[in-house]
XYZ file of C-alpha atoms in Angstrom:
560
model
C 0.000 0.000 0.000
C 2.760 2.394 0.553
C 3.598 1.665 -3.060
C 0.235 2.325 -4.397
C -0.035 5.682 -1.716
C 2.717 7.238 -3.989
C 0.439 7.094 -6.997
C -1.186 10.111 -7.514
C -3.771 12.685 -9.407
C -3.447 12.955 -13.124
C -2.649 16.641 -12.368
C -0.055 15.359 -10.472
C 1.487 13.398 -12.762
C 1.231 15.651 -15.201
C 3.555 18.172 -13.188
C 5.854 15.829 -12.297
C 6.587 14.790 -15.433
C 6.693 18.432 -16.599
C 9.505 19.140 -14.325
C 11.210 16.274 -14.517
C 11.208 16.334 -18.125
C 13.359 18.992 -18.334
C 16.702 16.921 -17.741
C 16.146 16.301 -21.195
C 13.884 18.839 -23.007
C 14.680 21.819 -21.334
C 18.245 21.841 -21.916
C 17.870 23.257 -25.180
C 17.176 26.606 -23.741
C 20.958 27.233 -22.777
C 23.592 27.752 -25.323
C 24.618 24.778 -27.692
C 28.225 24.168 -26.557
C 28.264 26.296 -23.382
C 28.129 25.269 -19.758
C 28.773 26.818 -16.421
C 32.569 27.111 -15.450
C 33.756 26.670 -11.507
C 37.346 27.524 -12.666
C 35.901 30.791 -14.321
C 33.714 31.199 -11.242
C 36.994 30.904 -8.976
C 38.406 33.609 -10.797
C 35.839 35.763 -9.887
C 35.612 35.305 -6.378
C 39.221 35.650 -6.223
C 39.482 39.053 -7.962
C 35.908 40.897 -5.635
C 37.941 39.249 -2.790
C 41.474 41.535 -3.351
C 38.806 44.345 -3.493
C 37.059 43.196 0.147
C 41.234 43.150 0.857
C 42.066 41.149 4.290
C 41.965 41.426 7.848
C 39.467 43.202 10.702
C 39.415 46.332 8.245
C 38.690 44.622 5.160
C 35.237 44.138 3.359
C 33.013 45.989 0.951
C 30.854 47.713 3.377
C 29.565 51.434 3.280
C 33.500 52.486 1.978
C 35.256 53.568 -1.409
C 35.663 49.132 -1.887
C 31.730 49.435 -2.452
C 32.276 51.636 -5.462
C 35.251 49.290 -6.303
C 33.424 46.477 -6.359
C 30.516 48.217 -8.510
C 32.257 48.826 -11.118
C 34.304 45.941 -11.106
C 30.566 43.808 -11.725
C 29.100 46.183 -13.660
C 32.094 45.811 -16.424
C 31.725 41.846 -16.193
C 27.815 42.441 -16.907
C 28.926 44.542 -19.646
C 31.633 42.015 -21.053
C 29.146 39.161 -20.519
C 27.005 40.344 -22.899
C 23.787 41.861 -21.260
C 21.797 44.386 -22.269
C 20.395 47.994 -20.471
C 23.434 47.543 -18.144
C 23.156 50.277 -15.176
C 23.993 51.207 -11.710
C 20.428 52.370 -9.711
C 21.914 54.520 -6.963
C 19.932 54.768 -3.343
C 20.451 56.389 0.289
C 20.970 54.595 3.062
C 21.818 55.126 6.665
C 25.158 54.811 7.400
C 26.288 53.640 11.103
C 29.745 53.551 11.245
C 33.015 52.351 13.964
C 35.172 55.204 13.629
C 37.948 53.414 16.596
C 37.373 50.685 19.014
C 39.797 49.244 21.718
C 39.654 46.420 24.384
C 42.132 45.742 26.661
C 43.135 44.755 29.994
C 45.430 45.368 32.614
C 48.381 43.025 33.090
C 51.682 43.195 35.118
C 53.477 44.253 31.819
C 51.038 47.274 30.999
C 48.187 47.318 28.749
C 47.183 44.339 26.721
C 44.708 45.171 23.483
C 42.614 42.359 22.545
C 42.048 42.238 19.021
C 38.027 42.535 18.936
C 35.602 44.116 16.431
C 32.185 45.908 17.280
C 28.571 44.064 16.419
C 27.041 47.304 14.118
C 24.460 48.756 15.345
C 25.433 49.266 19.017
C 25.415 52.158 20.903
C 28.792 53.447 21.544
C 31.102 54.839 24.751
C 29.758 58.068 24.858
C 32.722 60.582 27.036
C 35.531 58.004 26.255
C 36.560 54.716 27.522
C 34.700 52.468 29.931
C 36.515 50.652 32.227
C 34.745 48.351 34.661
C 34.909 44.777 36.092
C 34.667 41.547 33.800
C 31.651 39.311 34.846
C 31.691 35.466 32.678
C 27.640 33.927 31.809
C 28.265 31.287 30.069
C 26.051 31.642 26.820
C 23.704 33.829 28.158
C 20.811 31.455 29.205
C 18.106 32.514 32.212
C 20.032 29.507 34.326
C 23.383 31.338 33.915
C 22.530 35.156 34.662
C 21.025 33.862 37.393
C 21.665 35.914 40.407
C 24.806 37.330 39.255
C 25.816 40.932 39.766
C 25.901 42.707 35.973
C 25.212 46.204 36.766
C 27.608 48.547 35.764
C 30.230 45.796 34.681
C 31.399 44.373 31.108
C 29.370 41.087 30.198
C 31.463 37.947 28.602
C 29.482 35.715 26.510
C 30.258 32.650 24.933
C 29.548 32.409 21.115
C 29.043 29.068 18.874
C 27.037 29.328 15.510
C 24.117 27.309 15.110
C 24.361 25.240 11.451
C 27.405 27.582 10.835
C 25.604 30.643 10.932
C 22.887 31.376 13.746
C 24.762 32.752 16.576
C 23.662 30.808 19.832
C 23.360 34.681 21.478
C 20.407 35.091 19.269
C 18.916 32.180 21.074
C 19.915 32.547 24.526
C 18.599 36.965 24.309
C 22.327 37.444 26.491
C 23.055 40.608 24.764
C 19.558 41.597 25.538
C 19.105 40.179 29.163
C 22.797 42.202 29.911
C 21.192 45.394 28.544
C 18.136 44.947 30.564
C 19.881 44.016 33.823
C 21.893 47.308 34.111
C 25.132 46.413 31.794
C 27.824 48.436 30.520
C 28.959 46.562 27.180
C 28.752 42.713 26.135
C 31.999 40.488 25.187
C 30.674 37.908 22.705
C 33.639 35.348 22.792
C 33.868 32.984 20.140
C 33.982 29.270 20.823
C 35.693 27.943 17.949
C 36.855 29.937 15.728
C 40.030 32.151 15.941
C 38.984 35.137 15.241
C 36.122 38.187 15.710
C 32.934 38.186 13.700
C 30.844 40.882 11.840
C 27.265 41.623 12.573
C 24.202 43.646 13.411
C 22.772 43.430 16.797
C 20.232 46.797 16.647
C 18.182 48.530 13.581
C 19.763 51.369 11.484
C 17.785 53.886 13.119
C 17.305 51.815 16.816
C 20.837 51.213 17.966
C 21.188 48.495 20.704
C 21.519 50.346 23.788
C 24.763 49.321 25.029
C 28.031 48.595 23.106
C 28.822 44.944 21.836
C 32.459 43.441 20.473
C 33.493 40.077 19.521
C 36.393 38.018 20.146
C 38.110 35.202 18.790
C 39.058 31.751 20.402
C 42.449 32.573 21.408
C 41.189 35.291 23.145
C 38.188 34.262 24.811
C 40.196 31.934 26.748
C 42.894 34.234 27.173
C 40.033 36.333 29.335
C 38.831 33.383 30.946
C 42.139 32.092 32.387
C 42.695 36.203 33.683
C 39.504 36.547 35.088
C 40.023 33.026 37.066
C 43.142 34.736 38.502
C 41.419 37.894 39.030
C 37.879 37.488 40.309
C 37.852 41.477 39.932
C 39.764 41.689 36.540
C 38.795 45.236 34.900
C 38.634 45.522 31.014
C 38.948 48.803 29.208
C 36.560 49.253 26.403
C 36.035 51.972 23.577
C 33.788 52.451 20.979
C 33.713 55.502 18.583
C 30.606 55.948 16.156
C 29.640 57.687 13.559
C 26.240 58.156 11.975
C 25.271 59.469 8.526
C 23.939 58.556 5.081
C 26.413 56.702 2.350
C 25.081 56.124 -1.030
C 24.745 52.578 -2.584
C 24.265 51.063 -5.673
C 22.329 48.040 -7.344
C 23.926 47.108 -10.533
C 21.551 45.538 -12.872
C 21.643 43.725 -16.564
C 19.086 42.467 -18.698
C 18.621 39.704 -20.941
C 14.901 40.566 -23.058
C 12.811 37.509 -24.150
C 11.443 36.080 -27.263
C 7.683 37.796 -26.049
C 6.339 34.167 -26.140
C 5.630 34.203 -22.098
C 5.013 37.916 -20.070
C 7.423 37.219 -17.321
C 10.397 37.609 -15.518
C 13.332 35.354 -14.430
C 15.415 36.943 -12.059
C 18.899 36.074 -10.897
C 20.860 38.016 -7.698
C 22.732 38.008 -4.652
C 24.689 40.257 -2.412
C 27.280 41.919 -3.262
C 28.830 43.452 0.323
C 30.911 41.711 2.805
C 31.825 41.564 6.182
C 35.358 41.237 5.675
C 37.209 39.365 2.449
C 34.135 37.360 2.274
C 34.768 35.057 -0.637
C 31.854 32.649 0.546
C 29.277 35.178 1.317
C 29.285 36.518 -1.019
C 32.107 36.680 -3.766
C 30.840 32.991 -4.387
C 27.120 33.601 -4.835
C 28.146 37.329 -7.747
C 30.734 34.739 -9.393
C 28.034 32.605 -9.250
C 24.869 35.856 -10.840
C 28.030 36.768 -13.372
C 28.772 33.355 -14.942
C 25.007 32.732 -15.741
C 24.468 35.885 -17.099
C 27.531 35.080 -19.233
C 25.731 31.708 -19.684
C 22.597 32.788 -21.001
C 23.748 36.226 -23.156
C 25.266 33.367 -25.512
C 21.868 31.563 -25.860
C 19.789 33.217 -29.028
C 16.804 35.588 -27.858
C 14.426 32.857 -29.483
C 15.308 30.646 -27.018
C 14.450 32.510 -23.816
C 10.587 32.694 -23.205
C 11.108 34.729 -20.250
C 13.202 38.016 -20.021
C 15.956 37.296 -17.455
C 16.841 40.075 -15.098
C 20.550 39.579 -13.178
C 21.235 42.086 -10.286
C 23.598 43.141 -7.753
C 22.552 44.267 -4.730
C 24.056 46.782 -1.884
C 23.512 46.334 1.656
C 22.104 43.030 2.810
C 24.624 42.671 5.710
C 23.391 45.821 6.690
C 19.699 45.593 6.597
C 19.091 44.748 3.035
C 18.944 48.403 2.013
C 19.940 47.625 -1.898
C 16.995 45.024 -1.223
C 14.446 47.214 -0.328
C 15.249 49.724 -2.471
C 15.114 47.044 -5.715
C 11.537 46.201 -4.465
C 10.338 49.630 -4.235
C 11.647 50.624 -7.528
C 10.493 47.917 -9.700
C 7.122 47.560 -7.893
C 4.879 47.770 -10.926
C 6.608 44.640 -12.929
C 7.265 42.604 -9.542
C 3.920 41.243 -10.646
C 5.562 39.456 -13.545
C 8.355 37.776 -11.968
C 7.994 34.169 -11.770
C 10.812 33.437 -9.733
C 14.064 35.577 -8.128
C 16.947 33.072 -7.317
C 18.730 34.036 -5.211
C 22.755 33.503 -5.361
C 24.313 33.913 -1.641
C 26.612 31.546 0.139
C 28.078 29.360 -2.825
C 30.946 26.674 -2.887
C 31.973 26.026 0.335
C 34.290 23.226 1.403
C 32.817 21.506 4.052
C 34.221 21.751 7.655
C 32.503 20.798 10.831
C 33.340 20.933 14.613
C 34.292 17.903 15.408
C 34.322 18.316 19.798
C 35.489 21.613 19.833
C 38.120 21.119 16.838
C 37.565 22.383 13.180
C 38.340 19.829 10.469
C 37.533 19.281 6.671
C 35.325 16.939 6.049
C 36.266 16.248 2.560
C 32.750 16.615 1.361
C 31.096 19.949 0.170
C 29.826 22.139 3.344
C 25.919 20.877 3.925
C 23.153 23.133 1.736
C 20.359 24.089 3.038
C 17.498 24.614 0.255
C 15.272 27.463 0.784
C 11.759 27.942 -1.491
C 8.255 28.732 -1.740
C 7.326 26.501 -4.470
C 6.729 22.524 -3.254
C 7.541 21.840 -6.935
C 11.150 23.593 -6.901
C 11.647 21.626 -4.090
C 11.230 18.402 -5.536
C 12.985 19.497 -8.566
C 16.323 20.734 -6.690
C 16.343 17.617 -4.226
C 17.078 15.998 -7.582
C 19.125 18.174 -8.557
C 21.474 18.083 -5.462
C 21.628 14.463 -5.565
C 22.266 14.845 -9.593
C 25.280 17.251 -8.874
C 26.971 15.604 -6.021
C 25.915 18.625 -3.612
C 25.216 16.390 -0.346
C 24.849 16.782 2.814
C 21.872 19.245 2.635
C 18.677 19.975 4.106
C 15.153 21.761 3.538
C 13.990 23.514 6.590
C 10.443 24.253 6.019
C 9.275 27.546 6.090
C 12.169 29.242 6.726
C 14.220 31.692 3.615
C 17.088 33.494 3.503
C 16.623 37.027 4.851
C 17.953 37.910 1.453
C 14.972 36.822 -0.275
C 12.386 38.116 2.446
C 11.579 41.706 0.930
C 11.314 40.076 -2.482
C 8.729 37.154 -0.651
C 6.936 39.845 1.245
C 6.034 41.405 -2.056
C 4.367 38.249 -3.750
C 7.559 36.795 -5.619
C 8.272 33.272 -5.926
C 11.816 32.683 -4.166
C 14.545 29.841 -4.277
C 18.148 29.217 -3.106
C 20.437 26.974 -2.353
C 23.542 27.905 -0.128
C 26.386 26.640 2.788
C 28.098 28.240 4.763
C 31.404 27.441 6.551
C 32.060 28.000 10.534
C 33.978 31.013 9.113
C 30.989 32.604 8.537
C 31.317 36.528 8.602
C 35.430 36.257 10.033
C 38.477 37.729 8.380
C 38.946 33.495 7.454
C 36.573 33.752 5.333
C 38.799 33.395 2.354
C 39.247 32.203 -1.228
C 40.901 28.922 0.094
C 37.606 28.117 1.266
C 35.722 28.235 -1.549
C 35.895 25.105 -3.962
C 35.536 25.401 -7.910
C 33.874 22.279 -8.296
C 31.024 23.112 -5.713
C 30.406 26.664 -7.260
C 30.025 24.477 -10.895
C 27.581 22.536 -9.098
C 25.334 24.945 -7.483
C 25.581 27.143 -10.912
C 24.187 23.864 -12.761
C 21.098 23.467 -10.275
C 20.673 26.624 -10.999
C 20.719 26.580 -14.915
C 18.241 23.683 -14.776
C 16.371 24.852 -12.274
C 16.068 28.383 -14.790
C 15.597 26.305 -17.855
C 12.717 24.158 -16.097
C 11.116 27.644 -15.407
C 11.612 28.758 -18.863
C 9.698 25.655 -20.143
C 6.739 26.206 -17.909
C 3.491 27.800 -19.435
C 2.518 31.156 -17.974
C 1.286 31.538 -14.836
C 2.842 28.048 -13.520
C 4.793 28.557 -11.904
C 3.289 31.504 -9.886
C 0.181 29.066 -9.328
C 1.965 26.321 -7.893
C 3.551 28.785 -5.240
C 2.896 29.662 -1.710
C 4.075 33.024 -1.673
C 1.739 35.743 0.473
C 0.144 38.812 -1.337
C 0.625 36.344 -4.541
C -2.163 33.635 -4.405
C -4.403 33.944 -7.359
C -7.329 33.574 -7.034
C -8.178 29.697 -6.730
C -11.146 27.270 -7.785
C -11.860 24.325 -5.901
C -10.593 21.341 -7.635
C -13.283 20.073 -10.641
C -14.589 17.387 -12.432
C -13.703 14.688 -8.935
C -14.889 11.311 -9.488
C -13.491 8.183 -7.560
C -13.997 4.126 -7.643
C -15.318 1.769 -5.307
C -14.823 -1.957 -5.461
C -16.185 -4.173 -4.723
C -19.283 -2.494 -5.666
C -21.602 -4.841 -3.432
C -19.134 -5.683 -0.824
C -19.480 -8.330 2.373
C -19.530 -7.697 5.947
C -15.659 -8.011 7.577
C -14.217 -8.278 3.343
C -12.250 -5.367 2.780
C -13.438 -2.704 -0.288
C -11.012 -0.301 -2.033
C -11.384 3.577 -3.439
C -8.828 5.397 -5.054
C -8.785 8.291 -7.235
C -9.984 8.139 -10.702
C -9.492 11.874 -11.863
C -9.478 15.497 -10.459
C -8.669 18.613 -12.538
C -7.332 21.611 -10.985
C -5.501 24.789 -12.486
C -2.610 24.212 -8.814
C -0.804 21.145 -7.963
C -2.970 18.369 -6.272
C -0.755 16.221 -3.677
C -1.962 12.829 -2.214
C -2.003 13.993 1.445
C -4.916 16.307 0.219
C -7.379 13.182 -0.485
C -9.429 12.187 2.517
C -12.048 9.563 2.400
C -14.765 9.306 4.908
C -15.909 5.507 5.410
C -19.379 6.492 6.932
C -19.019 4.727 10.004
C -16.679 7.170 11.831
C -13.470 5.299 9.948
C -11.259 8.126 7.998
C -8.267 7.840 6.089
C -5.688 9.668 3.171
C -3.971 9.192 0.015
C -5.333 8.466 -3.706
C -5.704 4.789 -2.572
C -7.360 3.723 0.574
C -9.221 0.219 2.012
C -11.794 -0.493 4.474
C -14.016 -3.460 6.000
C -17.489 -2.669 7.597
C -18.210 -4.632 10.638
C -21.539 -4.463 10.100
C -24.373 -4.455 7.211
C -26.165 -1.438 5.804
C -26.160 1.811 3.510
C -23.163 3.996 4.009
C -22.248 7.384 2.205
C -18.532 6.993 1.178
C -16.590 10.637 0.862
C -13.547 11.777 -1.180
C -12.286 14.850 -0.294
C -9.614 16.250 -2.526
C -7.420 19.508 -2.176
C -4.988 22.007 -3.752
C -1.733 23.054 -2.163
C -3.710 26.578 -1.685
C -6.346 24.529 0.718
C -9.554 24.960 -1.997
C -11.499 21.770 -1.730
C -14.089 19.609 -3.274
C -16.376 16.647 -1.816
C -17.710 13.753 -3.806
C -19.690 10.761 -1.941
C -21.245 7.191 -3.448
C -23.323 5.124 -1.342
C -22.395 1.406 -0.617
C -24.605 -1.393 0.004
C -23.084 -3.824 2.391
C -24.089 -7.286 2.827
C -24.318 -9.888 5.064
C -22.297 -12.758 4.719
């Protein structure tokens, strides 16, 4: 029976076929001869990372290496052959770490510990604070508990959930030390060597006390002090300035053949933390080499206009984000899908108790969409492409694709992340050519699956808010019954015979009601009646958008 369950709905079928067919059929909408290049995609990441430079005051943040970096993608656009190549220029707040220090006291004199400030912080208004270290563990309700925090400096321990949630977020430390009086937070890092980059506040709501991180080294460098010196003092500034910067989106175009009205779009971050080659040289190597990919494809072969952008400002609040959506708010209406490049060809390393290692395998994806049928498509697809471990965690996106999502588009990505997530070691050495080939080829099938779909598909078959069009029950439901005449305690059978419906039907939305209290799911389903009589039998079948239609028989059971 678990066999048979997996049958399914003509509709069904009919999908699945449709987007499995494209292994084959779709590939003629690429370029005869071409295909997606890791080496060339290497390249790329290598070159945007000697403009992020190296070290705690590297990155392409809200400096002169933004502009750098601008150009440098708008003249591969350019060379790759799109079309209506431009920078759109926007405002943005601009919060900004002027100078920073921490330090301690030793025998010796002052020791600095290299450290760099969470953004959005407030800073050390009149100078320098200098107060008493206090350790809490990770921050959790059990390990505050009645300590002392007022008016000292707060140490936290830091790991990184799945390489990239910080555990702080979890445990609300940061917060709890704000609330409980306070003067800065430590976030120490577990594992990794080095400080991190991140936001802890809004743009225009700073978090109320100052926040820097440490690496490994010195975490336990303050840990071993401070269990010498139950009164150890730490010396902390934090200079900050506030204004507007000006970013830019840079955007190419690719036109259509006018046979569908819609768009395909293609983008990904283009800012860094620090050198950043895995978030996110890797993902605008990875928008760059299929716009070069598709530019050599004839205009008769694209259905869909393809739109390839990058964007300003994600690490900061997705300003280049927001700013896209706002601007191109009239034809958001006919993109069918943004894909979304960010976090592409990392090796794979994994703590292994409390020690890094490479695990020889690519780092594990995580697959992030909307659309049940994308899913499907790039589980395939991973598997196809060697890009295992990975993952789908269900509702959940990137927070790169969330203004796009909020606004009705269809969304998809695939990405990994290394435990050097947002550090100064997040370098080119850590990016692997042969995993950046891979994820570009899920991508090119996943774009020339879209391009094969009729109009409207794939927008239908999504569960996107603000998007839904308006949906139909399913129609035209009809469903067998056998035996027709069946006997007391000998089992009958219904399954599906058809079921038309403009969405995707799936087998756990057929529910049969027995008549005698007894339920059950799928296309195919069995019963036996304990005793004689007339009993309505019920199919219930449903859409992914949860429109439903009923359709009963009656059955005569006998007596044996």
């Amino acid at each position: 029976m678990e066999m048979l369950a997996e049958l399914g709905l003509k509709a069904f079928f009919l999908s699945v076929s449709l987007f499995f067919g494209h292994l084959e059929a779709a590939a003629a909408q690429g370029p005869e001869g071409e295909k997606v290049n890791g080496d060339r995609m290497y390249a790329i990441v290598q070159e945007l990372s000697k403009i992020s430079g190296s070290g705690l005051h590297s990155g392409i943040r809200m400096n002169e290496r933004a502009q750098k970096a601008a150009e440098f993608i708008m003249k591969q656009f350019q060379e790759a052959g799109l079309e209506n190549v431009r920078m759109e220029s926007f405002e943005m707040m601009r919060w900004w770490p002027v100078d920073w220090k921490l330090s301690i006291s030793t025998p010796e004199g002052e020791e600095v510990i290299p450290s760099f400030p969470f953004w959005y912080t407030e800073g050390t208004p009149g100078g320098e604070i200098e107060a008493e270290l206090v350790y809490v563990g990770y921050g959790t309700p059990g390990e505050f508990g009645e300590l002392e925090v007022k008016g000292k400096v707060v140490l936290v321990a830091m790991r990184r959930f799945l390489h990239f949630r910080e555990s702080h977020r979890f445990t609300k430390a940061y917060e709890t030390a704000a609330k409980k009086g306070a003067k800065a937070v430590i976030l120490g890092d577990v594992l990794i060597d080095s400080p991190s980059g991140r936001f802890l506040g809004l743009p225009n709501s700073s978090g109320p006390i100052p926040c820097l991180s440490i690496g490994k080294t010195s975490f336990e460098h303050l840990l071993a002090s401070l269990s010498k010196d139950k009164r150890l003092k730490v010396r902390l500034n934090l200079k900050v300035e506030t204004g507007t910067w000006t970013g830019a989106n840079v955007v190419g175009e690719l036109a259509g053949n006018g046979k569908v009205d819609e768009i395909i779009m293609v983008g990904g971050h283009y800012d860094t933390w620090f050198t950043g080659a895995n978030d996110n040289c890797s993902g605008v190597a990875g928008v760059i080499e299929l716009a070069r990919y598709y530019s050599k494809a004839p205009k008769i072969s694209r259905n869909r206009s393809i739109i390839f952008v990058a964007l300003f400002g994600h690490e900061f609040r997705d300003f280049g984000h927001r700013d896209f959506v706002a601007r191109h708010k009239e034809s958001l209406g006919k993109v069918a899908l943004f894909l979304n490049c960010d976090h592409w060809g990392a090796k794979g390393y994994e703590d292994f108790d409390g020690v890094i290692r490479e695990t020889g395998y690519p780092d594990k994806q995580g697959i992030f969409t909307t659309n049940p049928l994308l899913l499907s498509l790039s589980k395939a697809l991973m598997v196809k492409y060697g890009l295992l471990p990975a993952f789908f965690w269900e509702g959940e996106i990137l927070a790169d694709m969330r203004e796009f999502h909020a606004s009705g588009v269809p969304v998809f990505g695939i990405g990994a992340v290394h435990p050097f997530y947002h550090t100064p070691l997040d370098t080119p050495d850590k990016v692997s050519p042969q995993v950046l080939e891979a994820q570009a080829s899920v991508y090119r099938d996943i774009i020339d699956w879209v391009q094969s779909t009729p109009q409207g598909f794939v927008i239908s078959t999504n569960k996107t808010p603000k998007r839904t069009p308006p949906n139909e029950p399913p129609r035209e439901a009809h469903f067998v019954l056998l035996p027709e005449s069946p006997v007391v305690g000998s089992p009958i059978w219904v399954y599906l015979g058809f079921a038309y419906d403009d969405h995707v039907l799936l087998s756990s939305d057929i529910s049969w009601d027995f008549g005698d209290g007894t339920t059950a799911k799928g296309p195919i389903a069995t019963h036996a009646y304990k005793s004689p009589g007339v009993y309505k039998v019920t199919m219930t079948v449903g859409d992914i958008h949860g429109a439903k239609v009923a359709v009963s028989k009656e059955v005569q059971v006998r007596a044996p």
